[in-house]
Amino acid sequence: MKLSVIILNYNVRHFLELCLKSVEAALINIESEIIVVDNQSSDTSCAMIKECFPEVKLIENTANFGFSKGNNIGVANAKGEYVCILNPDTVVAEDTFEKLLTLSELKNKLGILSCRLIDGRGRFLPESKRNIPTPAIAVKKMLGLSRSYYVSNLAENGTGRVPIFVGAFMLMQRTIYKEVNGFDEDYFMYGEDIDFSYKVLKAGYQSIYHGAISTIHYKGESTLKDKTYAKRFYGAMQIFYNKHFKSNSIFDTLVWFGIKLSPFFSHSPERNNKQINQYVLVSSEINIALETALKCSLKVQPEIETYEDNTEYVLDNKHLSFKSIIEILSNTPKNCTATFKILPKNSNFIIGSNDSKSRGEVIFF
């Protein structure tokens, strides 16, 4: 088997459904498997998988074991030569895995391979490519001075070496995952992807960012960045430095100042004040049920020729491929106030997110 896609889920049933539909479409030509590890969700995620995706291998944990242990359980059950760690709030294009697997076989000593991540409005997510967080960089990041935290000298559409990736999308050989003993289970949430990326580097591998491939990452679905985020982040950094640098007296002082000062330097999360003047269904046919649910007239058009402000575009997956949907979001003009929802094929809801700091929206019809 070539590829095992591991998806760790916790209470994001509808984003998971959208994710699984995109992943299935991307695996048609690959000998592969999808493994969903559920961390004791209280929603209907598991029932949905059993009903709608019977071919998916579902592992139902008896407790919320956190990110590290959950993914380790998934990989332990994987059979693929490669594994892809993928968040449930992502959408991949139909050719994503084929392109990345082709690239992976051209590189010697390749560690992790990842791609360009965008949010629900098509905006680039800088955590797609990160530097090793030294104590000074970690504190600057917490105080809102995050330029040095990211690899800013590599263009978002470029390709090059990157030391640290986010756990939302990581593709690698399964032997490498096992060689570095997977995700460190001392981390429950935050920091485990930094630790894992750093272990791969120390093992002598080169990790590559491939910005020509884009994936939607809605973010904020499994965890929100509330007022406890600073303490959790620094707690994870303390574990990281204790394990890898063995010198944290200065860091402990920086941590103390960082936690105390971060409320004065942190910025309010960016929000899109949702003002919708019109809804546009990008499709080949009208949807009366959706129009009724939105309580407005739906303008129907087969493509987006110009992006209009204060317009919500509903992207019909029966009409548009996932790759086309991702391209539509990626091509959104920087200052445009348009928002987007995806209508998954054979589903009774539209779904999306207008910013990367809060939960998305699901509208049923």
mmCIF file of C-alpha atoms in Angstrom:
data_model
loop_
_atom_site.group_PDB
_atom_site.id
_atom_site.type_symbol
_atom_site.label_atom_id
_atom_site.label_comp_id
_atom_site.label_asym_id
_atom_site.label_seq_id
_atom_site.Cartn_x
_atom_site.Cartn_y
_atom_site.Cartn_z
ATOM 1 C CA MET A 1 0.000 0.000 0.000
ATOM 2 C CA LYS A 2 1.362 3.415 -0.973
ATOM 3 C CA LEU A 3 -0.312 5.877 1.384
ATOM 4 C CA SER A 4 -2.187 5.950 4.677
ATOM 5 C CA VAL A 5 -4.013 9.192 5.497
ATOM 6 C CA ILE A 6 -4.414 9.634 9.259
ATOM 7 C CA ILE A 7 -7.132 12.028 10.449
ATOM 8 C CA LEU A 8 -7.544 12.716 14.163
ATOM 9 C CA ASN A 9 -11.062 13.930 14.915
ATOM 10 C CA TYR A 10 -12.654 15.635 17.881
ATOM 11 C CA ASN A 11 -16.192 17.021 17.591
ATOM 12 C CA VAL A 12 -15.991 18.476 14.076
ATOM 13 C CA ARG A 13 -18.461 16.172 12.348
ATOM 14 C CA HIS A 14 -19.357 18.381 9.351
ATOM 15 C CA PHE A 15 -15.827 19.595 8.649
ATOM 16 C CA LEU A 16 -14.758 15.960 8.845
ATOM 17 C CA GLU A 17 -17.371 14.974 6.266
ATOM 18 C CA LEU A 18 -16.118 17.633 3.878
ATOM 19 C CA CYS A 19 -12.509 16.609 4.518
ATOM 20 C CA LEU A 20 -13.213 12.922 3.886
ATOM 21 C CA LYS A 21 -14.968 13.680 0.602
ATOM 22 C CA SER A 22 -11.958 15.644 -0.593
ATOM 23 C CA VAL A 23 -9.506 12.970 0.561
ATOM 24 C CA GLU A 24 -11.473 10.178 -1.107
ATOM 25 C CA ALA A 25 -11.433 12.141 -4.366
ATOM 26 C CA ALA A 26 -7.668 12.602 -4.031
ATOM 27 C CA LEU A 27 -6.973 8.897 -3.487
ATOM 28 C CA ILE A 28 -8.807 7.401 -6.446
ATOM 29 C CA ASN A 29 -5.596 6.555 -8.326
ATOM 30 C CA ILE A 30 -3.482 5.642 -5.280
ATOM 31 C CA GLU A 31 -3.362 2.352 -3.408
ATOM 32 C CA SER A 32 -4.290 3.790 -0.071
ATOM 33 C CA GLU A 33 -6.343 3.810 3.095
ATOM 34 C CA ILE A 34 -7.990 6.424 5.283
ATOM 35 C CA ILE A 35 -7.791 6.012 9.046
ATOM 36 C CA VAL A 36 -9.887 8.232 11.285
ATOM 37 C CA VAL A 37 -8.994 8.214 14.971
ATOM 38 C CA ASP A 38 -11.785 9.708 17.050
ATOM 39 C CA ASN A 39 -10.886 11.153 20.452
ATOM 40 C CA GLN A 40 -14.226 10.351 22.088
ATOM 41 C CA SER A 41 -16.285 12.951 20.237
ATOM 42 C CA SER A 42 -19.671 13.746 21.730
ATOM 43 C CA ASP A 43 -21.173 14.670 18.355
ATOM 44 C CA THR A 44 -22.258 12.255 15.592
ATOM 45 C CA SER A 45 -18.856 12.005 13.896
ATOM 46 C CA CYS A 46 -18.497 8.248 14.326
ATOM 47 C CA ALA A 47 -22.059 7.493 13.227
ATOM 48 C CA MET A 48 -21.529 9.647 10.129
ATOM 49 C CA ILE A 49 -18.359 7.769 9.191
ATOM 50 C CA LYS A 50 -20.038 4.380 9.574
ATOM 51 C CA GLU A 51 -22.986 5.460 7.447
ATOM 52 C CA CYS A 52 -21.310 7.579 4.770
ATOM 53 C CA PHE A 53 -17.749 6.253 4.598
ATOM 54 C CA PRO A 54 -17.862 2.510 5.324
ATOM 55 C CA GLU A 55 -14.438 1.981 3.717
ATOM 56 C CA VAL A 56 -12.754 4.309 6.207
ATOM 57 C CA LYS A 57 -10.993 2.555 9.060
ATOM 58 C CA LEU A 58 -12.454 4.083 12.220
ATOM 59 C CA ILE A 59 -10.699 3.853 15.588
ATOM 60 C CA GLU A 60 -12.877 5.032 18.470
ATOM 61 C CA ASN A 61 -10.758 6.016 21.462
ATOM 62 C CA THR A 62 -12.277 5.602 24.908
ATOM 63 C CA ALA A 63 -11.011 9.042 25.998
ATOM 64 C CA ASN A 64 -9.595 12.225 24.527
ATOM 65 C CA PHE A 65 -5.944 11.197 24.351
ATOM 66 C CA GLY A 66 -4.779 14.442 22.744
ATOM 67 C CA PHE A 67 -3.070 15.090 19.413
ATOM 68 C CA SER A 68 0.148 13.133 19.891
ATOM 69 C CA LYS A 69 -1.226 9.863 21.216
ATOM 70 C CA GLY A 70 -4.218 9.961 18.881
ATOM 71 C CA ASN A 71 -2.036 10.227 15.789
ATOM 72 C CA ASN A 72 0.407 7.631 17.101
ATOM 73 C CA ILE A 73 -2.501 5.206 17.425
ATOM 74 C CA GLY A 74 -3.482 5.926 13.839
ATOM 75 C CA VAL A 75 0.011 5.374 12.443
ATOM 76 C CA ALA A 76 0.403 2.179 14.479
ATOM 77 C CA ASN A 77 -2.552 0.814 12.505
ATOM 78 C CA ALA A 78 -1.340 2.112 9.130
ATOM 79 C CA LYS A 79 -0.046 -0.066 6.304
ATOM 80 C CA GLY A 80 1.111 2.543 3.805
ATOM 81 C CA GLU A 81 4.683 3.160 2.724
ATOM 82 C CA TYR A 82 3.867 6.820 3.340
ATOM 83 C CA VAL A 83 1.648 8.412 5.967
ATOM 84 C CA CYS A 84 -0.045 11.801 5.857
ATOM 85 C CA ILE A 85 -1.052 13.436 9.125
ATOM 86 C CA LEU A 86 -4.082 15.539 8.194
ATOM 87 C CA ASN A 87 -6.434 17.709 10.235
ATOM 88 C CA PRO A 88 -10.184 17.100 9.899
ATOM 89 C CA ASP A 89 -10.757 20.790 9.101
ATOM 90 C CA THR A 90 -8.824 20.640 5.825
ATOM 91 C CA VAL A 91 -9.781 20.310 2.155
ATOM 92 C CA VAL A 92 -7.317 18.857 -0.360
ATOM 93 C CA ALA A 93 -7.348 18.971 -4.153
ATOM 94 C CA GLU A 94 -7.826 15.874 -6.269
ATOM 95 C CA ASP A 95 -4.163 15.812 -7.350
ATOM 96 C CA THR A 96 -2.557 16.802 -4.024
ATOM 97 C CA PHE A 97 -1.269 13.413 -2.928
ATOM 98 C CA GLU A 98 -0.215 12.279 -6.409
ATOM 99 C CA LYS A 99 1.934 15.387 -6.876
ATOM 100 C CA LEU A 100 3.479 15.218 -3.420
ATOM 101 C CA LEU A 101 4.254 11.507 -3.692
ATOM 102 C CA THR A 102 5.917 12.083 -7.067
ATOM 103 C CA LEU A 103 8.030 14.859 -5.572
ATOM 104 C CA SER A 104 8.923 12.759 -2.534
ATOM 105 C CA GLU A 105 10.437 10.046 -4.680
ATOM 106 C CA LEU A 106 12.748 12.552 -6.387
ATOM 107 C CA LYS A 107 14.366 13.750 -3.149
ATOM 108 C CA ASN A 108 17.053 11.951 -1.178
ATOM 109 C CA LYS A 109 16.909 12.092 2.627
ATOM 110 C CA LEU A 110 13.508 13.741 2.451
ATOM 111 C CA GLY A 111 11.893 14.131 5.839
ATOM 112 C CA ILE A 112 8.505 15.860 6.004
ATOM 113 C CA LEU A 113 6.806 17.189 2.907
ATOM 114 C CA SER A 114 4.096 19.814 3.259
ATOM 115 C CA CYS A 115 2.269 22.441 1.241
ATOM 116 C CA ARG A 116 0.759 25.930 1.237
ATOM 117 C CA LEU A 117 -2.149 26.295 3.661
ATOM 118 C CA ILE A 118 -4.902 28.870 3.213
ATOM 119 C CA ASP A 119 -7.846 29.780 5.426
ATOM 120 C CA GLY A 120 -11.539 29.799 4.518
ATOM 121 C CA ARG A 121 -11.225 33.107 2.682
ATOM 122 C CA GLY A 122 -8.153 32.118 0.707
ATOM 123 C CA ARG A 123 -5.614 33.946 2.844
ATOM 124 C CA PHE A 124 -2.189 32.376 3.237
ATOM 125 C CA LEU A 125 -1.474 30.900 6.664
ATOM 126 C CA PRO A 126 2.138 31.765 7.610
ATOM 127 C CA GLU A 127 2.425 28.790 9.970
ATOM 128 C CA SER A 128 2.681 26.688 6.807
ATOM 129 C CA LYS A 129 6.450 27.231 7.137
ATOM 130 C CA ARG A 130 8.106 27.958 10.466
ATOM 131 C CA ASN A 131 11.566 28.368 11.929
ATOM 132 C CA ILE A 132 12.957 26.519 14.952
ATOM 133 C CA PRO A 133 11.562 28.514 17.900
ATOM 134 C CA THR A 134 14.498 29.692 19.967
ATOM 135 C CA PRO A 135 13.510 31.152 23.352
ATOM 136 C CA ALA A 136 13.695 34.699 22.007
ATOM 137 C CA ILE A 137 11.633 33.822 18.929
ATOM 138 C CA ALA A 138 9.006 32.043 21.047
ATOM 139 C CA VAL A 139 8.556 35.029 23.339
ATOM 140 C CA LYS A 140 8.440 37.480 20.419
ATOM 141 C CA LYS A 141 5.759 35.327 18.847
ATOM 142 C CA MET A 142 3.680 35.426 22.000
ATOM 143 C CA LEU A 143 4.004 39.208 22.102
ATOM 144 C CA GLY A 144 2.748 39.519 18.537
ATOM 145 C CA LEU A 145 6.192 39.986 16.938
ATOM 146 C CA SER A 146 6.025 36.851 14.874
ATOM 147 C CA ARG A 147 8.015 37.593 11.709
ATOM 148 C CA SER A 148 11.058 35.621 12.893
ATOM 149 C CA TYR A 149 8.791 32.738 13.937
ATOM 150 C CA TYR A 150 7.967 32.062 10.275
ATOM 151 C CA VAL A 151 10.228 31.353 7.292
ATOM 152 C CA SER A 152 9.669 34.723 5.665
ATOM 153 C CA ASN A 153 12.504 34.488 3.136
ATOM 154 C CA LEU A 154 10.712 31.717 1.202
ATOM 155 C CA ALA A 155 7.772 32.834 -0.960
ATOM 156 C CA GLU A 156 4.429 31.271 -0.119
ATOM 157 C CA ASN A 157 4.285 29.805 -3.655
ATOM 158 C CA GLY A 158 7.911 28.702 -3.588
ATOM 159 C CA THR A 159 9.618 25.413 -2.823
ATOM 160 C CA GLY A 160 12.440 24.994 -0.360
ATOM 161 C CA ARG A 161 13.726 23.603 2.912
ATOM 162 C CA VAL A 162 11.695 24.443 5.997
ATOM 163 C CA PRO A 163 12.596 23.180 9.476
ATOM 164 C CA ILE A 164 9.202 23.207 11.212
ATOM 165 C CA PHE A 165 5.734 22.341 9.908
ATOM 166 C CA VAL A 166 2.281 22.567 11.412
ATOM 167 C CA GLY A 167 0.565 19.288 12.286
ATOM 168 C CA ALA A 168 -2.403 20.032 10.029
ATOM 169 C CA PHE A 169 -0.579 18.535 7.026
ATOM 170 C CA MET A 170 2.558 16.408 7.197
ATOM 171 C CA LEU A 171 3.470 13.734 4.652
ATOM 172 C CA MET A 172 6.438 11.406 5.140
ATOM 173 C CA GLN A 173 7.618 7.828 4.848
ATOM 174 C CA ARG A 174 6.173 5.684 7.620
ATOM 175 C CA THR A 175 9.658 4.406 8.425
ATOM 176 C CA ILE A 176 10.744 7.955 9.308
ATOM 177 C CA TYR A 177 7.759 8.392 11.598
ATOM 178 C CA LYS A 178 8.728 5.203 13.394
ATOM 179 C CA GLU A 179 12.441 6.066 13.429
ATOM 180 C CA VAL A 180 11.803 9.251 15.446
ATOM 181 C CA ASN A 181 9.183 7.470 17.609
ATOM 182 C CA GLY A 182 6.266 9.479 16.288
ATOM 183 C CA PHE A 183 4.738 12.404 18.169
ATOM 184 C CA ASP A 184 5.973 12.838 21.735
ATOM 185 C CA GLU A 185 3.066 12.030 24.039
ATOM 186 C CA ASP A 186 4.329 14.402 26.735
ATOM 187 C CA TYR A 187 2.574 17.047 24.615
ATOM 188 C CA PHE A 188 -1.207 16.967 24.829
ATOM 189 C CA MET A 189 -1.910 19.942 22.585
ATOM 190 C CA TYR A 190 0.465 22.533 21.058
ATOM 191 C CA GLY A 191 4.156 21.972 20.436
ATOM 192 C CA GLU A 192 4.010 18.358 19.338
ATOM 193 C CA ASP A 193 4.393 19.290 15.658
ATOM 194 C CA ILE A 194 7.391 21.503 16.481
ATOM 195 C CA ASP A 195 8.971 18.688 18.461
ATOM 196 C CA PHE A 196 8.292 16.124 15.728
ATOM 197 C CA SER A 197 9.672 18.360 12.964
ATOM 198 C CA TYR A 198 12.809 19.032 15.004
ATOM 199 C CA LYS A 199 13.353 15.315 15.682
ATOM 200 C CA VAL A 200 13.174 14.629 11.939
ATOM 201 C CA LEU A 201 15.821 17.306 11.313
ATOM 202 C CA LYS A 202 18.089 15.900 14.030
ATOM 203 C CA ALA A 203 17.771 12.472 12.433
ATOM 204 C CA GLY A 204 19.467 13.884 9.328
ATOM 205 C CA TYR A 205 16.504 14.432 7.023
ATOM 206 C CA GLN A 206 15.597 17.511 4.985
ATOM 207 C CA SER A 207 11.992 18.682 5.173
ATOM 208 C CA ILE A 208 10.523 20.441 2.146
ATOM 209 C CA TYR A 209 7.749 23.002 1.703
ATOM 210 C CA HIS A 210 6.005 22.851 -1.693
ATOM 211 C CA GLY A 211 4.039 26.060 -2.154
ATOM 212 C CA ALA A 212 2.656 25.209 -5.600
ATOM 213 C CA ILE A 213 0.095 22.960 -3.901
ATOM 214 C CA SER A 214 -2.562 24.555 -1.699
ATOM 215 C CA THR A 215 -4.809 23.038 0.958
ATOM 216 C CA ILE A 216 -7.631 24.745 2.842
ATOM 217 C CA HIS A 217 -7.143 24.692 6.605
ATOM 218 C CA TYR A 218 -10.070 26.261 8.393
ATOM 219 C CA LYS A 219 -8.242 26.307 11.765
ATOM 220 C CA GLY A 220 -9.858 26.904 15.111
ATOM 221 C CA GLU A 221 -12.222 23.970 14.729
ATOM 222 C CA SER A 222 -10.729 21.517 17.195
ATOM 223 C CA THR A 223 -9.403 24.191 19.520
ATOM 224 C CA LEU A 224 -9.897 27.923 19.836
ATOM 225 C CA LYS A 225 -7.193 30.375 20.835
ATOM 226 C CA ASP A 226 -8.725 31.690 24.024
ATOM 227 C CA LYS A 227 -7.073 33.421 26.982
ATOM 228 C CA THR A 228 -5.330 30.206 28.075
ATOM 229 C CA TYR A 229 -3.472 29.871 24.773
ATOM 230 C CA ALA A 230 -0.355 31.727 26.015
ATOM 231 C CA LYS A 231 0.111 29.407 28.985
ATOM 232 C CA ARG A 232 -0.458 26.308 26.876
ATOM 233 C CA PHE A 233 1.961 27.521 24.215
ATOM 234 C CA TYR A 234 4.698 28.301 26.706
ATOM 235 C CA GLY A 235 4.085 25.077 28.568
ATOM 236 C CA ALA A 236 4.718 23.226 25.338
ATOM 237 C CA MET A 237 7.840 25.293 24.683
ATOM 238 C CA GLN A 238 9.170 24.422 28.134
ATOM 239 C CA ILE A 239 8.788 20.722 27.344
ATOM 240 C CA PHE A 240 10.501 21.291 23.991
ATOM 241 C CA TYR A 241 13.529 23.042 25.522
ATOM 242 C CA ASN A 242 13.858 20.585 28.378
ATOM 243 C CA LYS A 243 14.029 17.740 25.863
ATOM 244 C CA HIS A 244 16.203 19.246 23.156
ATOM 245 C CA PHE A 245 18.265 22.086 24.600
ATOM 246 C CA LYS A 246 18.775 21.071 28.247
ATOM 247 C CA SER A 247 19.149 24.697 29.270
ATOM 248 C CA ASN A 248 16.040 26.559 30.295
ATOM 249 C CA SER A 249 16.881 28.891 33.167
ATOM 250 C CA ILE A 250 16.908 31.907 30.863
ATOM 251 C CA PHE A 251 13.911 30.546 29.036
ATOM 252 C CA ASP A 252 11.940 30.191 32.283
ATOM 253 C CA THR A 253 12.512 33.883 32.954
ATOM 254 C CA LEU A 254 11.451 34.786 29.429
ATOM 255 C CA VAL A 255 8.387 32.589 29.835
ATOM 256 C CA TRP A 256 7.394 34.373 33.024
ATOM 257 C CA PHE A 257 7.721 37.787 31.388
ATOM 258 C CA GLY A 258 6.018 36.579 28.230
ATOM 259 C CA ILE A 259 2.948 35.295 30.060
ATOM 260 C CA LYS A 260 2.726 38.422 32.212
ATOM 261 C CA LEU A 261 3.173 40.848 29.339
ATOM 262 C CA SER A 262 1.319 39.063 26.520
ATOM 263 C CA PRO A 263 -2.140 40.515 27.430
ATOM 264 C CA PHE A 264 -0.723 44.004 26.890
ATOM 265 C CA PHE A 265 0.783 43.170 23.509
ATOM 266 C CA SER A 266 -1.695 40.704 22.058
ATOM 267 C CA HIS A 267 -4.001 41.867 19.321
ATOM 268 C CA SER A 268 -7.688 41.134 19.195
ATOM 269 C CA PRO A 269 -8.394 38.304 16.778
ATOM 270 C CA GLU A 270 -9.274 39.548 13.345
ATOM 271 C CA ARG A 271 -12.934 39.106 12.641
ATOM 272 C CA ASN A 272 -14.895 39.516 9.498
ATOM 273 C CA ASN A 273 -17.923 41.633 10.343
ATOM 274 C CA LYS A 274 -20.203 39.621 8.186
ATOM 275 C CA GLN A 275 -22.168 41.948 5.953
ATOM 276 C CA ILE A 276 -23.674 40.022 3.068
ATOM 277 C CA ASN A 277 -25.441 41.955 0.344
ATOM 278 C CA GLN A 278 -26.015 38.941 -1.861
ATOM 279 C CA TYR A 279 -25.512 35.204 -2.101
ATOM 280 C CA VAL A 280 -24.122 33.697 -5.286
ATOM 281 C CA LEU A 281 -24.372 29.973 -5.947
ATOM 282 C CA VAL A 282 -21.509 28.918 -8.211
ATOM 283 C CA SER A 283 -23.228 26.011 -9.868
ATOM 284 C CA SER A 284 -24.998 24.837 -12.998
ATOM 285 C CA GLU A 285 -28.395 24.615 -11.312
ATOM 286 C CA ILE A 286 -30.562 26.378 -8.761
ATOM 287 C CA ASN A 287 -31.029 24.911 -5.289
ATOM 288 C CA ILE A 288 -34.487 25.774 -3.974
ATOM 289 C CA ALA A 289 -33.923 24.144 -0.574
ATOM 290 C CA LEU A 290 -30.764 26.178 0.005
ATOM 291 C CA GLU A 291 -32.485 29.342 -1.138
ATOM 292 C CA THR A 292 -35.233 28.701 1.411
ATOM 293 C CA ALA A 293 -32.696 28.106 4.186
ATOM 294 C CA LEU A 294 -30.854 31.340 3.380
ATOM 295 C CA LYS A 295 -34.178 33.227 3.168
ATOM 296 C CA CYS A 296 -33.096 35.134 0.099
ATOM 297 C CA SER A 297 -32.831 34.896 -3.647
ATOM 298 C CA LEU A 298 -29.788 33.028 -4.898
ATOM 299 C CA LYS A 299 -27.989 34.356 -7.912
ATOM 300 C CA VAL A 300 -26.710 31.366 -9.886
ATOM 301 C CA GLN A 301 -23.646 31.503 -12.129
ATOM 302 C CA PRO A 302 -21.285 28.799 -13.432
ATOM 303 C CA GLU A 303 -18.056 30.606 -12.470
ATOM 304 C CA ILE A 304 -16.686 33.669 -10.730
ATOM 305 C CA GLU A 305 -15.544 36.238 -13.249
ATOM 306 C CA THR A 306 -15.073 39.100 -10.779
ATOM 307 C CA TYR A 307 -15.069 38.929 -6.994
ATOM 308 C CA GLU A 308 -17.628 41.261 -5.453
ATOM 309 C CA ASP A 309 -17.385 42.714 -1.953
ATOM 310 C CA ASN A 310 -19.952 41.735 0.684
ATOM 311 C CA THR A 311 -20.902 38.697 -1.356
ATOM 312 C CA GLU A 312 -21.009 35.153 -0.053
ATOM 313 C CA TYR A 313 -20.165 32.623 -2.732
ATOM 314 C CA VAL A 314 -21.560 29.129 -2.273
ATOM 315 C CA LEU A 315 -19.281 26.735 -4.169
ATOM 316 C CA ASP A 316 -21.162 23.675 -5.367
ATOM 317 C CA ASN A 317 -18.910 20.627 -5.245
ATOM 318 C CA LYS A 318 -21.207 18.806 -7.651
ATOM 319 C CA HIS A 319 -20.311 21.480 -10.210
ATOM 320 C CA LEU A 320 -16.778 22.341 -9.091
ATOM 321 C CA SER A 321 -13.862 20.044 -8.286
ATOM 322 C CA PHE A 322 -12.092 20.505 -4.976
ATOM 323 C CA LYS A 323 -9.096 21.764 -6.914
ATOM 324 C CA SER A 324 -11.252 24.434 -8.556
ATOM 325 C CA ILE A 325 -12.687 25.432 -5.189
ATOM 326 C CA ILE A 326 -9.204 25.837 -3.711
ATOM 327 C CA GLU A 327 -8.129 27.902 -6.741
ATOM 328 C CA ILE A 328 -11.175 30.167 -6.353
ATOM 329 C CA LEU A 329 -10.242 30.884 -2.746
ATOM 330 C CA SER A 330 -6.555 31.325 -3.611
ATOM 331 C CA ASN A 331 -7.364 33.868 -6.319
ATOM 332 C CA THR A 332 -9.451 36.114 -4.066
ATOM 333 C CA PRO A 333 -8.104 39.700 -4.201
ATOM 334 C CA LYS A 334 -6.307 40.606 -0.992
ATOM 335 C CA ASN A 335 -8.673 43.381 0.125
ATOM 336 C CA CYS A 336 -11.875 41.755 -1.103
ATOM 337 C CA THR A 337 -14.558 41.206 1.568
ATOM 338 C CA ALA A 338 -16.145 38.242 -0.199
ATOM 339 C CA THR A 339 -16.726 35.112 1.880
ATOM 340 C CA PHE A 340 -17.198 31.492 0.878
ATOM 341 C CA LYS A 341 -19.116 28.377 1.776
ATOM 342 C CA ILE A 342 -18.701 24.943 0.227
ATOM 343 C CA LEU A 343 -21.694 22.787 -0.665
ATOM 344 C CA PRO A 344 -20.281 19.234 -0.494
ATOM 345 C CA LYS A 345 -21.594 16.805 -3.056
ATOM 346 C CA ASN A 346 -24.624 14.844 -1.774
ATOM 347 C CA SER A 347 -24.787 16.786 1.512
ATOM 348 C CA ASN A 348 -27.565 18.863 3.048
ATOM 349 C CA PHE A 349 -25.414 21.696 4.383
ATOM 350 C CA ILE A 350 -23.014 24.413 3.342
ATOM 351 C CA ILE A 351 -19.906 25.034 5.418
ATOM 352 C CA GLY A 352 -17.046 27.491 5.733
ATOM 353 C CA SER A 353 -15.200 29.967 7.925
ATOM 354 C CA ASN A 354 -14.714 33.712 7.603
ATOM 355 C CA ASP A 355 -11.565 33.981 9.742
ATOM 356 C CA SER A 356 -8.874 31.729 11.153
ATOM 357 C CA LYS A 357 -9.439 32.498 14.834
ATOM 358 C CA SER A 358 -12.975 31.253 15.495
ATOM 359 C CA ARG A 359 -15.247 28.384 14.638
ATOM 360 C CA GLY A 360 -16.761 28.158 11.206
ATOM 361 C CA GLU A 361 -20.402 28.100 10.224
ATOM 362 C CA VAL A 362 -22.637 25.280 9.076
ATOM 363 C CA ILE A 363 -25.990 26.088 7.442
ATOM 364 C CA PHE A 364 -28.427 23.220 6.892
ATOM 365 C CA PHE A 365 -31.105 23.030 4.218
#
